[in-house]
XYZ file of C-alpha atoms in Angstrom:
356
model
C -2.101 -84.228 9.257
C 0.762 -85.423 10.863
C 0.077 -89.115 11.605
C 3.464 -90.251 13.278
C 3.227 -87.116 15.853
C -0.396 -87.766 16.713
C 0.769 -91.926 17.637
C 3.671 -90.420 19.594
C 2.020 -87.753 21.442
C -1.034 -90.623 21.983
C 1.924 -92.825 23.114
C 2.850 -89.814 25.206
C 0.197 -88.773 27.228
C -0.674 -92.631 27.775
C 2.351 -93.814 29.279
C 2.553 -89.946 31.214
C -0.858 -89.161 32.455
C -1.329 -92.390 34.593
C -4.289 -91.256 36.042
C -5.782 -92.638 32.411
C -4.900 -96.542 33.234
C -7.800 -96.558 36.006
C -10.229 -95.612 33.070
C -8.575 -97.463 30.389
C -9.110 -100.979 32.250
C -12.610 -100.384 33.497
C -13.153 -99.975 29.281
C -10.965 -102.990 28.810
C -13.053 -105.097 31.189
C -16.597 -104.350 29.995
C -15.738 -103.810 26.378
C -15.739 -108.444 26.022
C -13.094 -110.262 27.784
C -9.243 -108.736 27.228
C -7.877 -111.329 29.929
C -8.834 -114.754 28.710
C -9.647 -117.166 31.107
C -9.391 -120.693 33.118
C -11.349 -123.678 33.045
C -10.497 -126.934 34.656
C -12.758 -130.157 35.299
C -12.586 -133.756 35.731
C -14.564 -136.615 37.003
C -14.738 -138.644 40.030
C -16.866 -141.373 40.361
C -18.872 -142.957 37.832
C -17.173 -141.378 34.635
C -18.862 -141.027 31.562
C -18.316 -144.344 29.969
C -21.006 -145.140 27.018
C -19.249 -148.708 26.819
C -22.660 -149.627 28.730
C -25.056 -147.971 27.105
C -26.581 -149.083 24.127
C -28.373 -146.443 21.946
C -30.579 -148.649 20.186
C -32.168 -149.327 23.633
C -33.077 -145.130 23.353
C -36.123 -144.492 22.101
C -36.002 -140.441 22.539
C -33.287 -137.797 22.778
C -34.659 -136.975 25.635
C -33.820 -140.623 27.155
C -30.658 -139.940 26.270
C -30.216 -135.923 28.023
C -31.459 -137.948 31.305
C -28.478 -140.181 30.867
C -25.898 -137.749 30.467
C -27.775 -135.849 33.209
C -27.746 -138.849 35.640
C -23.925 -139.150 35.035
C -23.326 -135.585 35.591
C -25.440 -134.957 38.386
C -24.246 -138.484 40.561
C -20.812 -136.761 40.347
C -21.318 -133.372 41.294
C -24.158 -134.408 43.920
C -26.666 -131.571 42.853
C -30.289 -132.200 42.031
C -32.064 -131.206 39.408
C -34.703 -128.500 41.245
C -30.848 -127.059 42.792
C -29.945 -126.455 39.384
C -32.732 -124.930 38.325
C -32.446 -122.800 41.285
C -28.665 -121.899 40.472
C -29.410 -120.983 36.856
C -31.815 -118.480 37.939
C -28.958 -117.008 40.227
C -26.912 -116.996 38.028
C -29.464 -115.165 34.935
C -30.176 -112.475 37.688
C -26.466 -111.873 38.291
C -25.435 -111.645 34.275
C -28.842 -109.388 33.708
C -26.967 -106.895 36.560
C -23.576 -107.180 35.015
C -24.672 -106.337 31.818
C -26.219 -103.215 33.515
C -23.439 -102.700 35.391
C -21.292 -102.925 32.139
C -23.564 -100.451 30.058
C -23.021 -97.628 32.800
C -19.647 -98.507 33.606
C -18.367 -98.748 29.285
C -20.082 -95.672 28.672
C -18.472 -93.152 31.749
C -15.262 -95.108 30.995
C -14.771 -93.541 27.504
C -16.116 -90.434 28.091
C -14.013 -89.762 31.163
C -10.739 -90.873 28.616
C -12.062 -88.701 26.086
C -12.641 -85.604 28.284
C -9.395 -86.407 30.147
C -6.825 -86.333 27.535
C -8.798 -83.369 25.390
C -7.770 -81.771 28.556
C -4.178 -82.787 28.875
C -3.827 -81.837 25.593
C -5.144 -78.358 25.959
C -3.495 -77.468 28.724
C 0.033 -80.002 29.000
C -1.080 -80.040 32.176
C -1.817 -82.628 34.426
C -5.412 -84.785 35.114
C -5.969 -86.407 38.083
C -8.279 -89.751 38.619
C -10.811 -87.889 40.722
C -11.276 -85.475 37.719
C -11.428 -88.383 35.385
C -14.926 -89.471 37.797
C -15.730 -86.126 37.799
C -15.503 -85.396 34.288
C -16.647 -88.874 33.190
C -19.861 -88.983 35.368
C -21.749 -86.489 32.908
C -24.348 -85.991 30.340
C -22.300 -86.663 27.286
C -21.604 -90.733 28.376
C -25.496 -91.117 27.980
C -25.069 -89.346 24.639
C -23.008 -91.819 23.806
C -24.744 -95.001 24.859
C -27.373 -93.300 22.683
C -25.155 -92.882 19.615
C -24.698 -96.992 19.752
C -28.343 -97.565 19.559
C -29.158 -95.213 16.843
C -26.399 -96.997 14.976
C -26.599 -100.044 16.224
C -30.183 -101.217 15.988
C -30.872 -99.988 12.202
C -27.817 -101.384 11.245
C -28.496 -104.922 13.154
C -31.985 -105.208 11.335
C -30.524 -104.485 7.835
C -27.860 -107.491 8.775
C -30.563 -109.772 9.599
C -32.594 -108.728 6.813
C -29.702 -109.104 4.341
C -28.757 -112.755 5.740
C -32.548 -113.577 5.489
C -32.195 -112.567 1.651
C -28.594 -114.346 1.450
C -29.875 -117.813 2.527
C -33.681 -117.464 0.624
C -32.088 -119.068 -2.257
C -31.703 -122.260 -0.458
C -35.754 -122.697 -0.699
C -34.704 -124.731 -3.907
C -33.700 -127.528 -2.422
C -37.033 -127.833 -1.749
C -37.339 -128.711 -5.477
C -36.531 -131.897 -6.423
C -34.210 -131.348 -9.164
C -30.529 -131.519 -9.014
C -30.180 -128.151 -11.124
C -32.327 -126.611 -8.908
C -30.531 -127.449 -5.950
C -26.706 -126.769 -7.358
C -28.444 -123.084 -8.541
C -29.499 -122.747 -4.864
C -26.546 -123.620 -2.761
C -24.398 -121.427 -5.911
C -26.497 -118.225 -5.051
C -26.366 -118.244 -1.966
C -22.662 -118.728 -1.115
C -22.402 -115.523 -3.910
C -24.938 -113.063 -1.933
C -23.550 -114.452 1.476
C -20.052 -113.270 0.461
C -21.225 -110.329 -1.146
C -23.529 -109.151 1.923
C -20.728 -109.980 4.494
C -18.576 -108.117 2.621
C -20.668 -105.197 2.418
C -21.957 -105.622 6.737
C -18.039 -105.861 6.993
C -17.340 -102.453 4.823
C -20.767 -100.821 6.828
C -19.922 -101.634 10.475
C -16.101 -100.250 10.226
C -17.546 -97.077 8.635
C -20.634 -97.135 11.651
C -17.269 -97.687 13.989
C -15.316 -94.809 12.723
C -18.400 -92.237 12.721
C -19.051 -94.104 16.541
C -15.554 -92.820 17.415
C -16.116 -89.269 16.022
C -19.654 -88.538 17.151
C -18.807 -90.101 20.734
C -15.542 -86.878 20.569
C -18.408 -84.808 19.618
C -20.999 -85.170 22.640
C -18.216 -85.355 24.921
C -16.221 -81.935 23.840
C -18.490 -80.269 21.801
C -21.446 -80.804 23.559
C -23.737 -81.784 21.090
C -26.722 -84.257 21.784
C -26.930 -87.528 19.966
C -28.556 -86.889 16.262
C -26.214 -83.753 16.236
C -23.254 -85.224 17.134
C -23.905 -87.963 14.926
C -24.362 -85.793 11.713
C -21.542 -84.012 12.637
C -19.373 -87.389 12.681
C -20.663 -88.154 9.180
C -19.566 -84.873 8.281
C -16.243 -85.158 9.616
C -16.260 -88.592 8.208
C -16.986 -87.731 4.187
C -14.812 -84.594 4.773
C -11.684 -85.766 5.946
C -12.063 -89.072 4.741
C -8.225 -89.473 3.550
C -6.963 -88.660 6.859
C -9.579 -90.955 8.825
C -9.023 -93.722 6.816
C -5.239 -93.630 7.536
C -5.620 -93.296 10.840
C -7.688 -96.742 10.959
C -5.290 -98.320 9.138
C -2.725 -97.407 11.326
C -5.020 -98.815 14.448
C -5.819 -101.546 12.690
C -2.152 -102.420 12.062
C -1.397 -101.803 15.558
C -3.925 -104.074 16.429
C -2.947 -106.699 14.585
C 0.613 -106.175 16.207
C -0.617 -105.617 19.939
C -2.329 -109.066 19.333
C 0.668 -110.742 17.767
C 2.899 -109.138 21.094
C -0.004 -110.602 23.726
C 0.447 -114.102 22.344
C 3.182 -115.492 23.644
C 2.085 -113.553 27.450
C -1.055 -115.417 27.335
C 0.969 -118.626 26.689
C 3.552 -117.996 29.119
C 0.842 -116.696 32.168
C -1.484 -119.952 30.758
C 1.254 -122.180 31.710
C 1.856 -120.117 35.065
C -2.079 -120.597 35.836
C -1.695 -124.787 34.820
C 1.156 -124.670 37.622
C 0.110 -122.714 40.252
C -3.893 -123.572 39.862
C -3.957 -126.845 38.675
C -1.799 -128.122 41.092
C -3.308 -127.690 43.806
C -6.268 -128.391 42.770
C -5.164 -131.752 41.396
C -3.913 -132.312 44.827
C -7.162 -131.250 46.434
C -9.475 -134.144 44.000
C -6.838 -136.680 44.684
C -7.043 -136.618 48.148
C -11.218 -135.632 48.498
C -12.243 -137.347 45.182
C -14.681 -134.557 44.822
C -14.715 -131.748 41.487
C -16.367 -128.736 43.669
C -13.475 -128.265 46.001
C -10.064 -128.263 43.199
C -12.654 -125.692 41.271
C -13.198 -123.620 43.958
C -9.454 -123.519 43.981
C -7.843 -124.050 40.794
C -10.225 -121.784 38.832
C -9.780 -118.285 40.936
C -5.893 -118.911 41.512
C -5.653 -119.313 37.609
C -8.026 -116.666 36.323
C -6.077 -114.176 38.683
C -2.964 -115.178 37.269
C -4.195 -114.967 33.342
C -6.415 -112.447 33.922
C -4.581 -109.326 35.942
C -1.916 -108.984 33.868
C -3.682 -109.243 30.673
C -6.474 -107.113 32.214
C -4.091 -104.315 32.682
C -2.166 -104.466 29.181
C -5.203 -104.297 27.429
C -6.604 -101.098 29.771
C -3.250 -99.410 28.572
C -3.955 -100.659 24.800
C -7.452 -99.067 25.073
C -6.128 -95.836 26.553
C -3.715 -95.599 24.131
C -6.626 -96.090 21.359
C -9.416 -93.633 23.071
C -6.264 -91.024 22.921
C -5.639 -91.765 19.292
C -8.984 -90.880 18.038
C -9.362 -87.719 20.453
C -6.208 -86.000 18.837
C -7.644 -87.024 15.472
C -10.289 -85.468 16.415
C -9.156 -82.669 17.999
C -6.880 -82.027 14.920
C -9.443 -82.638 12.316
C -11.751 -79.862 14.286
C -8.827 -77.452 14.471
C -8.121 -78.227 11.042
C -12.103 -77.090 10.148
C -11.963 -73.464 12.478
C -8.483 -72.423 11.292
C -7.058 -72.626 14.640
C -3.667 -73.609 13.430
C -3.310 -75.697 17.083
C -4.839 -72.876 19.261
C -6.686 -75.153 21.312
C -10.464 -75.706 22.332
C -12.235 -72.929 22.156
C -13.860 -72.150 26.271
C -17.023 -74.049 26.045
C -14.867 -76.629 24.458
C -13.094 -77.421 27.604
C -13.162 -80.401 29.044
C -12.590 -79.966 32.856
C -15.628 -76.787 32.206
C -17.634 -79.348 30.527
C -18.850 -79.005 27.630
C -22.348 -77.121 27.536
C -25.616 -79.818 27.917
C -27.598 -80.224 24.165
C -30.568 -81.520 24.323
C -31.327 -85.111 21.795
């Protein structure tokens, strides 16, 4: 396998086929948060001075959660049945974005997948109402399915493992000092050990994630298949996979290094042309709400566009990566010699509907 063409013709077909960058940020945006953020606050008013308050006079915790609440709430004039009312709002609207997100990450990658399989097939062309078309079909629920039979068995045996990890620590319940130096010994040894091994286990879930997901989408397999087949693909070509997430991960690491100083720069951009007005805004109203309502959406536009949009082309560029891998490991395994797909391979036909 030829690793350097398959980054260059990735490279290729990312910075080409433009209709990709549409699909490439909605995955960037729902796949955590690419663009960083802004947050800005200050008092007004009473600020939180403790020079008053004596804690000795505090006979509960709770005492002392009504004082910071008292502080907090005189300044930002909102009572506590409002806030209640506001967290509820605001519960609804995550439990919808998550939603949202699920359906969104999901016909994201398999429109990329689909999309450059096709490009590649043909040189030709894609267009972004093909990339909805192609991306809006059975194999994205395949592949929200593939994350939940990998995900939830392997989120258990995590748990389960840090339950065993930290079970030595029961003997500091004994009220010996060996005891307790054998206890706190054994469990920094299995905690290293088992995060070690949950480290080793979730890139190799990753990697068979990335394979069976190129599976549903141009093979049309359903979700048990596809993910066989990825294990298979996985233990087969292991050599050639591994290099390849080496490669990614080294581009990564480089991608991240390259993004640092444009955070800083657009961060000082967003302290300038959000904070200031919005430190004009408190100074002359004395109030926090208003220089939020300002400062906050001026800089998270300015952080957060930019960054939004380099990381769409990084994950375009990464999606493509793992389709030609794909696509050359699976040539590789018919004897194609480069061929191409075979018909019911084809992405714009769509790949032919397997049950789970």
């Amino acid at each position: 396998m030829n690793y350097t063409e398959i980054l260059k013709r990735a490279l290729k077909i990312t910075w080409t086929r433009r209709a990709l960058w549409l699909f490439g940020i909605l995955l960037a945006l729902v796949s955590g948060n690419p663009a960083g953020g802004f947050r800005g606050y200050s008092f007004s008013g009473r600020q939180l001075d403790f020079r008053g308050w004596d804690p000795s006079a505090q006979d509960s915790f709770t005492r002392w959660l009504q004082y910071l609440w008292d502080t907090f709430s005189g300044d930002l004039g909102i009572s506590l049945n409002a806030l209640g009312k506001v967290l509820i709002i605001v519960a609804v609207l995550l439990f919808l974005w998550l939603l949202v997100s699920i359906v969104v990450r999901y016909f994201a990658q398999n429109a990329l997948i689909r999309m450059v399989a096709h490009v590649e097939e043909t040189q030709g062309t894609v267009t972004v109402g093909e990339g909805f078309r192609l991306g809006w079909t059975r194999p994205a629920w395949y592949m929200f399915l593939i994350d939940l039979v990998l995900g939830i068995p392997f989120a258990l045996v995590a748990i389960l493992l840090i339950a065993i990890g930290l079970s030595p620590l029961l003997l500091l319940l004994v009220d010996t000092v060996s005891a307790k130096v054998v206890g706190i010994g054994l469990t920094v040894l299995l905690m290293l050990f088992f995060v070690a091994v949950l480290i080793v286990a979730g890139v190799a879930l990753g990697v068979i994630a990335q394979l069976a997901y190129r599976q549903a989408a141009l093979s049309g397999k359903g979700t048990l298949e596809s993910i066989a087949e990825a294990y298979r693909m996985l233990r087969e070509h292991f050599s050639n996979v591994a290099v390849i997430w080496l490669l990614l991960l080294a581009i990564g690491i480089g991608w991240g290094l390259v993004l640092l100083p444009i955070f800083i720069v657009l961060f000082v951009l967003a302290a300038v042309m959000g904070g200031a007005p919005a430190f004009l805004i408190y100074q002359a109203t004395r109030t926090v709400w208003p220089s939020l309502l300002i400062g906050v959406p001026v800089g998270m536009v300015i952080i957060g566009l930019p960054l939004l949009f380099l990381t769409g082309l990084y994950q375009t560029f990464v999606s493509a990566v793992w389709t030609l891998t794909y696509r050359e490991l699976w040539l590789k395994e018919v004897g194609l010699g480069g061929e191409g797909l075979p018909a019911e391979g084809s992405a714009l036909e769509g790949p032919e509907l397997a049950e789970l």
